[in-house]
Short mmCIF file of C-alpha atoms in Angstrom, two decimals:
data_model
loop_
_atom_site.label_atom_id
_atom_site.label_comp_id
_atom_site.label_asym_id
_atom_site.label_seq_id
_atom_site.Cartn_x
_atom_site.Cartn_y
_atom_site.Cartn_z
CA UNK A 108 0.00 0.00 0.00
CA UNK A 109 1.41 3.34 -1.03
CA UNK A 110 0.11 6.38 0.82
CA UNK A 111 1.09 9.93 1.72
CA UNK A 112 0.45 12.87 4.01
CA UNK A 113 0.26 16.39 2.65
CA UNK A 114 -0.49 19.48 4.79
CA UNK A 115 -1.47 22.95 3.61
CA UNK A 116 -1.63 26.00 5.86
CA UNK A 117 -4.80 27.96 5.08
CA UNK A 118 -4.91 31.53 6.34
CA UNK A 119 -8.16 33.35 7.08
CA UNK A 120 -10.17 34.25 4.01
CA UNK A 121 -11.28 37.74 3.03
CA UNK A 122 -14.78 36.76 4.13
CA UNK A 123 -13.44 35.86 7.56
CA UNK A 124 -11.58 39.17 7.84
CA UNK A 125 -14.74 41.08 6.98
CA UNK A 126 -16.67 39.14 9.59
CA UNK A 127 -13.97 39.88 12.18
CA UNK A 128 -14.49 43.60 11.64
CA UNK A 129 -18.28 43.34 12.07
CA UNK A 130 -18.51 43.32 15.87
CA UNK A 131 -21.45 41.44 17.31
CA UNK A 132 -21.01 43.02 20.71
CA UNK A 133 -22.82 46.10 19.47
CA UNK A 134 -25.97 43.96 19.46
CA UNK A 135 -25.47 43.36 23.18
CA UNK A 136 -25.10 47.10 23.78
CA UNK A 137 -27.98 48.15 21.54
CA UNK A 138 -30.44 48.55 24.44
CA UNK A 139 -27.84 49.61 27.00
CA UNK A 140 -29.65 52.85 28.05
CA UNK A 141 -32.85 50.99 28.90
CA UNK A 142 -30.84 48.28 30.67
CA UNK A 143 -29.09 50.91 32.81
CA UNK A 144 -32.44 52.51 33.64
CA UNK A 145 -33.78 49.16 34.76
CA UNK A 146 -30.73 48.49 36.93
CA UNK A 147 -31.04 51.93 38.51
CA UNK A 148 -34.69 51.39 39.34
CA UNK A 149 -33.82 48.13 41.02
CA UNK A 150 -30.92 49.61 43.02
CA UNK A 151 -32.84 52.71 44.09
CA UNK A 152 -34.21 50.86 47.13
CA UNK A 153 -30.65 50.09 48.28
CA UNK A 154 -29.72 53.75 47.84
CA UNK A 155 -32.73 54.92 49.85
CA UNK A 156 -32.00 52.39 52.59
CA UNK A 157 -28.41 53.59 52.86
CA UNK A 158 -29.39 57.23 53.23
CA UNK A 159 -32.27 56.39 55.57
CA UNK A 160 -29.61 55.09 57.97
CA UNK A 161 -27.77 58.42 57.68
CA UNK A 162 -31.00 60.32 58.36
CA UNK A 163 -31.70 58.24 61.47
CA UNK A 164 -28.19 58.93 62.69
CA UNK A 165 -28.68 62.68 62.28
CA UNK A 166 -32.00 62.55 64.13
CA UNK A 167 -30.33 60.79 67.04
CA UNK A 168 -27.47 63.30 66.94
CA UNK A 169 -29.94 66.19 67.18
CA UNK A 170 -31.40 64.67 70.34
CA UNK A 171 -27.96 64.26 71.90
CA UNK A 172 -26.81 67.74 70.90
CA UNK A 173 -29.91 69.25 72.51
CA UNK A 174 -28.54 68.09 75.85
CA UNK A 175 -25.18 69.86 75.50
CA UNK A 176 -24.31 72.97 77.48
CA UNK A 177 -25.13 76.40 76.11
CA UNK A 178 -21.53 77.04 75.11
CA UNK A 179 -21.44 74.14 72.61
CA UNK A 180 -25.07 73.34 71.82
CA UNK A 181 -25.62 75.95 69.11
CA UNK A 182 -22.37 75.19 67.28
CA UNK A 183 -23.04 71.44 67.18
CA UNK A 184 -26.71 71.95 66.26
CA UNK A 185 -25.67 74.07 63.29
CA UNK A 186 -23.10 71.45 62.29
CA UNK A 187 -25.70 68.69 62.46
CA UNK A 188 -28.19 70.72 60.43
CA UNK A 189 -25.62 71.38 57.73
CA UNK A 190 -24.45 67.75 57.63
CA UNK A 191 -28.06 66.63 57.34
CA UNK A 192 -28.70 69.07 54.49
CA UNK A 193 -25.58 67.91 52.67
CA UNK A 194 -26.61 64.25 52.98
CA UNK A 195 -30.02 65.09 51.56
CA UNK A 196 -28.45 67.02 48.66
CA UNK A 197 -26.19 64.07 47.93
CA UNK A 198 -29.09 61.64 48.01
CA UNK A 199 -31.11 63.82 45.65
CA UNK A 200 -28.13 64.11 43.30
CA UNK A 201 -27.75 60.34 43.29
CA UNK A 202 -31.45 59.85 42.68
CA UNK A 203 -31.37 62.36 39.83
CA UNK A 204 -28.54 60.47 38.18
CA UNK A 205 -29.87 57.16 39.56
CA UNK A 206 -26.75 56.14 41.42
CA UNK A 207 -24.01 57.32 39.06
CA UNK A 208 -22.84 60.87 39.74
CA UNK A 209 -21.47 62.87 36.87
CA UNK A 210 -18.09 64.48 37.43
CA UNK A 211 -19.57 67.98 37.69
CA UNK A 212 -22.12 66.81 40.27
CA UNK A 213 -19.42 65.16 42.33
CA UNK A 214 -17.31 68.33 42.23
CA UNK A 215 -20.32 70.44 43.27
CA UNK A 216 -20.89 68.23 46.31
CA UNK A 217 -17.20 68.42 47.17
CA UNK A 218 -17.34 72.22 46.93
CA UNK A 219 -20.36 72.26 49.21
CA UNK A 220 -18.47 70.21 51.77
CA UNK A 221 -15.45 72.51 51.57
CA UNK A 222 -17.75 75.48 52.20
CA UNK A 223 -19.38 73.66 55.11
CA UNK A 224 -15.98 72.82 56.57
CA UNK A 225 -14.82 76.42 56.22
CA UNK A 226 -17.91 77.79 57.99
CA UNK A 227 -17.62 75.31 60.84
CA UNK A 228 -13.92 75.98 61.27
CA UNK A 229 -14.58 79.74 61.44
CA UNK A 230 -17.26 79.25 64.09
CA UNK A 231 -15.04 76.83 66.00
CA UNK A 232 -12.17 79.31 65.98
CA UNK A 233 -14.45 82.03 67.31
CA UNK A 234 -15.73 79.74 70.06
CA UNK A 235 -12.17 78.72 70.93
CA UNK A 236 -11.07 82.35 71.18
CA UNK A 237 -14.03 83.14 73.42
CA UNK A 238 -13.23 80.24 75.72
CA UNK A 239 -9.56 81.21 75.86
CA UNK A 240 -10.61 84.69 76.88
CA UNK A 241 -12.75 83.18 79.63
CA UNK A 242 -9.81 81.08 80.83
CA UNK A 243 -7.63 84.20 81.01
CA UNK A 244 -10.30 85.97 83.06
CA UNK A 245 -10.53 83.03 85.44
CA UNK A 246 -6.79 82.97 85.94
CA UNK A 247 -6.82 86.72 86.60
CA UNK A 248 -9.62 86.37 89.13
CA UNK A 249 -7.62 83.71 90.91
CA UNK A 250 -10.07 83.02 93.72
CA UNK A 251 -13.24 82.47 91.61
CA UNK A 252 -12.84 78.71 91.84
CA UNK A 253 -16.55 78.01 91.57
CA UNK A 254 -16.86 79.71 88.20
CA UNK A 255 -13.69 78.06 86.91
CA UNK A 256 -14.85 74.65 88.08
CA UNK A 257 -18.27 75.11 86.46
CA UNK A 258 -16.74 76.09 83.11
CA UNK A 259 -14.24 73.20 83.13
CA UNK A 260 -16.89 70.67 84.11
CA UNK A 261 -19.26 71.95 81.41
CA UNK A 262 -16.67 71.44 78.68
CA UNK A 263 -15.70 68.11 80.17
CA UNK A 264 -19.31 66.91 80.26
CA UNK A 265 -19.89 68.02 76.67
CA UNK A 266 -16.76 66.19 75.66
CA UNK A 267 -17.93 62.97 77.30
CA UNK A 268 -21.32 63.32 75.56
CA UNK A 269 -19.69 63.92 72.17
CA UNK A 270 -17.31 61.01 72.61
CA UNK A 271 -20.18 58.66 73.41
CA UNK A 272 -22.13 59.91 70.39
CA UNK A 273 -19.21 59.22 68.07
CA UNK A 274 -18.49 55.84 69.63
CA UNK A 275 -22.12 54.69 69.40
CA UNK A 276 -23.24 56.10 66.04
CA UNK A 277 -20.27 56.63 63.74
CA UNK A 278 -17.83 54.17 62.07
CA UNK A 279 -14.88 56.08 63.54
CA UNK A 280 -12.56 53.08 63.74
CA UNK A 281 -12.97 52.50 60.02
CA UNK A 282 -12.27 56.06 58.91
CA UNK A 283 -10.20 57.54 61.74
CA UNK A 284 -8.74 54.74 63.87
CA UNK A 285 -7.36 55.62 67.30
CA UNK A 286 -8.39 59.30 67.10
CA UNK A 287 -11.32 58.82 69.47
CA UNK A 288 -9.18 56.95 71.99
CA UNK A 289 -6.60 59.74 71.93
CA UNK A 290 -9.23 62.42 72.52
CA UNK A 291 -10.85 60.41 75.33
CA UNK A 292 -7.41 60.23 76.92
CA UNK A 293 -7.29 64.05 76.84
CA UNK A 294 -10.68 64.15 78.54
CA UNK A 295 -9.33 61.84 81.23
CA UNK A 296 -6.42 64.27 81.73
CA UNK A 297 -8.87 67.17 82.13
CA UNK A 298 -10.89 65.13 84.61
CA UNK A 299 -7.74 64.53 86.63
CA UNK A 300 -7.00 68.24 86.67
CA UNK A 301 -10.51 68.96 87.94
CA UNK A 302 -9.97 66.45 90.73
CA UNK A 303 -6.73 68.20 91.64
CA UNK A 304 -8.43 71.61 91.69
CA UNK A 305 -6.49 72.89 88.65
CA UNK A 306 -9.55 74.24 86.88
CA UNK A 307 -7.81 76.59 84.44
CA UNK A 308 -5.70 73.71 83.09
CA UNK A 309 -8.72 71.44 83.03
CA UNK A 310 -10.69 74.02 81.05
CA UNK A 311 -8.03 74.36 78.37
CA UNK A 312 -7.59 70.60 77.93
CA UNK A 313 -11.32 69.86 78.00
CA UNK A 314 -12.02 72.56 75.42
CA UNK A 315 -9.23 71.27 73.19
CA UNK A 316 -10.57 67.71 73.46
CA UNK A 317 -14.15 68.75 72.70
CA UNK A 318 -13.16 70.73 69.61
CA UNK A 319 -11.11 67.74 68.49
CA UNK A 320 -14.16 65.53 68.92
CA UNK A 321 -16.28 67.98 66.95
CA UNK A 322 -13.73 67.87 64.13
CA UNK A 323 -13.61 64.07 64.30
CA UNK A 324 -17.38 63.89 63.91
CA UNK A 325 -17.23 66.14 60.87
CA UNK A 326 -14.41 64.08 59.27
CA UNK A 327 -16.12 60.73 59.84
CA UNK A 328 -19.46 62.02 58.53
CA UNK A 329 -17.72 63.26 55.37
CA UNK A 330 -15.75 60.09 54.79
CA UNK A 331 -18.81 57.93 55.42
CA UNK A 332 -20.86 59.95 52.94
CA UNK A 333 -18.13 59.65 50.30
CA UNK A 334 -18.00 55.90 50.87
CA UNK A 335 -21.75 55.54 50.46
CA UNK A 336 -21.64 57.48 47.19
CA UNK A 337 -18.73 55.39 45.91
CA UNK A 338 -20.49 52.19 46.96
CA UNK A 339 -23.68 53.19 45.15
CA UNK A 340 -21.77 53.94 41.95
CA UNK A 341 -19.72 50.74 42.16
CA UNK A 342 -22.74 48.52 42.78
CA UNK A 343 -24.59 50.03 39.85
CA UNK A 344 -21.64 49.79 37.46
CA UNK A 345 -20.92 46.15 38.30
CA UNK A 346 -24.60 45.23 38.14
CA UNK A 347 -24.83 46.67 34.63
CA UNK A 348 -21.92 44.47 33.50
CA UNK A 349 -23.60 41.49 35.14
CA UNK A 350 -26.76 42.15 33.18
CA UNK A 351 -24.73 42.44 29.97
CA UNK A 352 -23.18 39.06 30.71
CA UNK A 353 -26.66 37.56 31.12
CA UNK A 354 -27.75 39.05 27.80
CA UNK A 355 -24.68 37.63 26.10
CA UNK A 356 -25.29 33.99 26.94
CA UNK A 357 -27.10 33.19 23.68
CA UNK A 358 -27.02 35.58 20.75
CA UNK A 359 -28.55 35.52 17.27
CA UNK A 360 -26.37 34.38 14.39
CA UNK A 361 -26.51 36.55 11.29
CA UNK A 362 -26.23 35.39 7.71
CA UNK A 363 -24.33 37.05 4.85
CA UNK A 364 -27.21 39.53 4.42
CA UNK A 365 -26.89 40.72 7.99
CA UNK A 366 -30.22 39.22 9.03
CA UNK A 367 -30.55 36.80 11.94
CA UNK A 368 -30.76 33.17 10.89
CA UNK A 369 -33.93 31.44 12.11
CA UNK A 370 -33.54 28.87 14.88
CA UNK A 371 -29.77 29.41 15.13
CA UNK A 372 -28.05 30.97 18.17
CA UNK A 373 -24.52 31.60 19.34
CA UNK A 374 -23.87 29.78 22.61
CA UNK A 375 -21.07 32.02 23.89
CA UNK A 376 -20.03 29.85 26.83
CA UNK A 377 -19.82 26.74 24.64
CA UNK A 378 -17.76 28.37 21.91
CA UNK A 379 -15.30 29.87 24.41
CA UNK A 380 -14.83 26.68 26.43
CA UNK A 381 -16.51 28.14 29.53
CA UNK A 382 -14.92 31.61 29.47
CA UNK A 383 -18.31 33.29 29.89
CA UNK A 384 -18.90 31.29 33.07
CA UNK A 385 -15.51 32.39 34.39
CA UNK A 386 -16.38 36.00 33.59
CA UNK A 387 -19.77 35.66 35.29
CA UNK A 388 -18.03 34.39 38.43
CA UNK A 389 -15.60 37.34 38.37
CA UNK A 390 -18.48 39.80 38.00
CA UNK A 391 -20.27 38.18 40.94
CA UNK A 392 -17.10 38.53 43.03
CA UNK A 393 -16.81 42.19 42.02
CA UNK A 394 -20.43 42.82 43.02
CA UNK A 395 -19.82 41.19 46.40
CA UNK A 396 -16.92 43.58 46.94
CA UNK A 397 -18.94 46.58 45.75
CA UNK A 398 -21.60 45.86 48.37
CA UNK A 399 -19.13 45.02 51.14
CA UNK A 400 -19.38 47.77 53.76
CA UNK A 401 -15.76 47.16 54.70
CA UNK A 402 -14.39 48.15 51.28
CA UNK A 403 -12.62 51.51 51.22
CA UNK A 404 -13.70 54.46 49.12
CA UNK A 405 -10.61 54.38 46.90
CA UNK A 406 -11.11 50.67 46.26
CA UNK A 407 -14.73 51.31 45.32
CA UNK A 408 -13.70 54.08 42.96
CA UNK A 409 -11.09 51.81 41.42
CA UNK A 410 -13.85 49.27 40.78
CA UNK A 411 -15.69 51.87 38.71
CA UNK A 412 -12.71 53.38 36.89
CA UNK A 413 -10.54 50.29 36.35
CA UNK A 414 -12.18 46.96 37.07
CA UNK A 415 -15.61 47.51 35.51
CA UNK A 416 -14.18 48.69 32.14
CA UNK A 417 -11.82 45.70 32.21
CA UNK A 418 -14.72 43.31 32.85
CA UNK A 419 -16.74 44.84 30.03
CA UNK A 420 -13.73 44.60 27.72
CA UNK A 421 -13.39 40.91 28.62
CA UNK A 422 -17.06 40.42 27.83
CA UNK A 423 -16.67 42.07 24.45
CA UNK A 424 -13.62 39.93 23.66
CA UNK A 425 -15.40 36.78 24.85
CA UNK A 426 -18.44 37.42 22.66
CA UNK A 427 -16.29 38.16 19.62
CA UNK A 428 -14.09 35.14 20.23
CA UNK A 429 -17.18 32.94 20.41
CA UNK A 430 -18.52 34.37 17.17
CA UNK A 431 -15.24 34.01 15.32
CA UNK A 432 -14.72 30.47 16.66
CA UNK A 433 -18.15 29.53 15.37
CA UNK A 434 -17.42 31.16 12.00
CA UNK A 435 -14.07 29.37 11.81
CA UNK A 436 -15.88 26.10 12.51
CA UNK A 437 -18.20 26.67 9.57
CA UNK A 438 -15.24 27.76 7.47
CA UNK A 439 -13.62 24.36 8.06
CA UNK A 440 -16.75 22.73 6.62
CA UNK A 441 -16.57 25.06 3.64
CA UNK A 442 -12.91 24.19 3.13
CA UNK A 443 -13.70 20.49 3.25
CA UNK A 444 -16.42 20.98 0.65
CA UNK A 445 -14.04 22.89 -1.64
CA UNK A 446 -11.36 20.19 -1.29
CA UNK A 447 -13.88 17.41 -1.89
CA UNK A 448 -15.18 19.05 -5.07
CA UNK A 449 -11.63 19.53 -6.32
CA UNK A 450 -10.65 15.90 -5.70
CA UNK A 451 -13.87 14.78 -7.34
CA UNK A 452 -13.21 16.90 -10.41
CA UNK A 453 -9.50 16.09 -10.73
CA UNK A 454 -9.21 12.51 -9.45
CA UNK A 455 -12.71 11.03 -9.26
CA UNK A 456 -12.95 10.83 -5.45
CA UNK A 457 -16.48 10.88 -4.06
CA UNK A 458 -17.47 12.24 -0.67
CA UNK A 459 -18.70 9.51 1.69
CA UNK A 460 -18.93 11.12 5.15
CA UNK A 461 -18.03 14.23 7.12
CA UNK A 462 -18.07 15.04 10.80
CA UNK A 463 -16.34 17.00 13.54
CA UNK A 464 -13.86 15.23 15.78
CA UNK A 465 -15.73 13.76 18.73
CA UNK A 466 -18.89 15.48 17.48
CA UNK A 467 -17.48 18.79 18.76
CA UNK A 468 -17.85 21.66 16.30
CA UNK A 469 -14.99 23.51 17.99
CA UNK A 470 -12.41 20.94 16.88
CA UNK A 471 -11.16 19.47 13.63
CA UNK A 472 -13.46 18.59 10.76
CA UNK A 473 -12.95 15.29 8.94
CA UNK A 474 -14.22 14.26 5.53
CA UNK A 475 -13.77 10.85 3.93
CA UNK A 476 -13.62 10.34 0.14
CA UNK A 477 -13.34 7.12 -1.84
CA UNK A 478 -12.41 6.11 -5.37
CA UNK A 479 -13.98 3.30 -7.34
CA UNK A 480 -10.63 1.52 -7.29
CA UNK A 481 -10.79 1.25 -3.49
CA UNK A 482 -8.41 4.10 -2.65
CA UNK A 483 -9.49 6.49 0.07
CA UNK A 484 -8.62 10.02 1.16
CA UNK A 485 -9.33 11.62 4.52
CA UNK A 486 -9.43 15.40 4.69
CA UNK A 487 -8.43 16.58 8.18
CA UNK A 488 -8.97 20.32 8.75
CA UNK A 489 -7.80 21.48 12.18
CA UNK A 490 -8.06 24.96 13.73
CA UNK A 491 -4.98 27.09 13.29
CA UNK A 492 -3.29 29.02 16.05
CA UNK A 493 -5.66 30.56 18.60
CA UNK A 494 -7.58 33.51 17.21
CA UNK A 495 -5.89 33.43 13.82
CA UNK A 496 -8.96 32.33 11.88
CA UNK A 497 -6.72 30.03 9.88
CA UNK A 498 -6.74 26.28 9.48
CA UNK A 499 -4.32 23.44 8.85
CA UNK A 500 -5.48 21.19 6.06
CA UNK A 501 -4.08 17.65 5.93
CA UNK A 502 -4.76 15.35 2.99
CA UNK A 503 -4.25 11.74 4.08
CA UNK A 504 -4.09 9.35 1.09
CA UNK A 505 -4.90 5.66 1.67
CA UNK A 506 -3.96 4.18 -1.71
CA UNK A 507 -4.29 0.44 -2.27
CA UNK A 508 -2.55 0.59 -5.60
CA UNK A 509 0.69 2.27 -6.51
CA UNK A 510 0.40 6.05 -6.63
CA UNK A 511 3.45 8.08 -7.55
CA UNK A 512 4.65 10.86 -5.35
CA UNK A 513 4.23 13.23 -8.28
CA UNK A 514 0.53 12.38 -8.39
CA UNK A 515 0.18 13.07 -4.67
CA UNK A 516 1.91 16.39 -5.17
CA UNK A 517 -0.40 17.19 -8.09
CA UNK A 518 -3.44 16.54 -5.90
CA UNK A 519 -2.10 18.94 -3.29
CA UNK A 520 -1.40 21.61 -5.90
CA UNK A 521 -4.90 21.24 -7.33
CA UNK A 522 -6.40 21.62 -3.85
CA UNK A 523 -4.25 24.65 -3.13
CA UNK A 524 -5.27 26.27 -6.41
CA UNK A 525 -8.95 25.62 -5.75
CA UNK A 526 -8.72 27.16 -2.28
CA UNK A 527 -6.98 30.23 -3.61
CA UNK A 528 -9.62 30.50 -6.27
CA UNK A 529 -12.23 30.78 -3.54
CA UNK A 530 -10.33 33.52 -1.70
CA UNK A 531 -8.37 31.47 0.83
CA UNK A 532 -4.68 32.21 1.36
CA UNK A 533 -3.33 28.67 1.05
CA UNK A 534 0.35 27.97 1.48
CA UNK A 535 2.49 25.44 -0.32
CA UNK A 536 1.84 21.77 0.34
CA UNK A 537 4.29 20.17 2.76
CA UNK A 538 4.99 16.44 2.91
CA UNK A 539 4.82 15.00 6.41
CA UNK A 540 6.92 12.02 7.48
CA UNK A 541 5.34 8.60 7.78
CA UNK A 542 2.20 7.20 6.25
CA UNK A 543 -1.40 7.46 7.42
CA UNK A 544 -2.82 4.41 9.15
CA UNK A 545 -6.34 3.16 9.71
CA UNK A 546 -5.79 3.63 13.46
CA UNK A 547 -5.61 7.42 13.23
CA UNK A 548 -8.51 9.21 15.00
CA UNK A 549 -9.84 10.80 11.82
CA UNK A 550 -10.03 7.48 9.98
CA UNK A 551 -11.49 5.60 12.94
CA UNK A 552 -14.25 8.15 13.49
CA UNK A 553 -15.18 8.36 9.82
CA UNK A 554 -15.17 4.61 9.39
CA UNK A 555 -18.13 4.42 11.78
CA UNK A 556 -19.95 7.37 10.19
CA UNK A 557 -22.89 6.59 7.96
CA UNK A 558 -22.54 7.85 4.38
CA UNK A 559 -23.93 11.34 4.08
CA UNK A 560 -23.35 14.96 3.14
CA UNK A 561 -20.27 17.03 3.70
CA UNK A 562 -21.57 19.81 5.94
CA UNK A 563 -22.93 20.05 9.48
CA UNK A 564 -25.06 22.66 11.19
CA UNK A 565 -23.57 25.13 13.62
CA UNK A 566 -24.40 24.61 17.28
CA UNK A 567 -27.75 26.09 18.23
#
């Protein structure tokens, strides 16, 4: 038995290149505005719940502040009122943009906070100067211990009240670790001075500690508000990508006229060997992080600016890879048909059977041809390098009579010419060492295939 192996490298055809340029991902994004609106409606309840917690905190703060001494009550009441107004403005801005603040809105809110901070600092400085003046008067009076003690104890009591409010209602350890403990230590120092009768020293330390606590409350409120805004944006952005992944699971397949083929779909996960499932898992992990109250503001912002675009890019690449893999699969059938017709016309070989390796459209396509003299040829068309769109065509000749090498070469040249005639960039035929055997996978699978046509349907 004389037989030979010839391989031809087939690059992607012009048709394949045109298809590569026609992105299918735009079909996934076609209704993106309505999808985003739907996501925002669904996440609005989470947004309202988050800011309801802030509102409840401010209501409790108002009750506590009402019990402060006259010297601090008005300042802290004004601070609470302004913080409450800012939270409401932020919530309304988020509702207006449904969870995703535009850059100008975010800058406006930041400017409002800077103005709030400036006003509070000015009032605090005035109150500090007034208290310092009182301390100087008490020192000058010398013997007015009762008045000095009353002033020191008032500031000390307000400090204790403010410290308890921060400890019980604000996530101070998350945003300003150890600051509360340090300020409470200052209050303990002032308390010790009161016990020792050093009221002027106690007044200065207690006032300093209280103003520090007031500043701590303002800082934590600001940082917490920023984190809630960042969390809302991150959750929305990741949820949108998750919905896009869901919509990408099965997509219509379009014919040469651009119209969707009836009863044919692109199973993206199948054609990418499970890459869509991996992406779905990564999106789920990102959403879990976006809704994790422990995640920092900068990490949440990085989710929006870096990770979400990367996930969407992966989705686009996954969809396009699935589409091109499916097209390449069909192209292998087309190549087999072209080779079979050429061998029929030039050497009288008739097509007997065709199938994908292991019935998997993502792998090689085999076609078996036979001659009336008993000779057989198996066409083995394997995918080329990943993403290339090319194929490797092997012509395996099982000749039971004597066939000259020149004839085998002529067959390969005829096949190459036919492929080029149909727009495929086919390289020169290369002889492979050894001879094909009936134990090769392609021959074994085709030997059990019933006679039939030379094309198979794409996966639906």
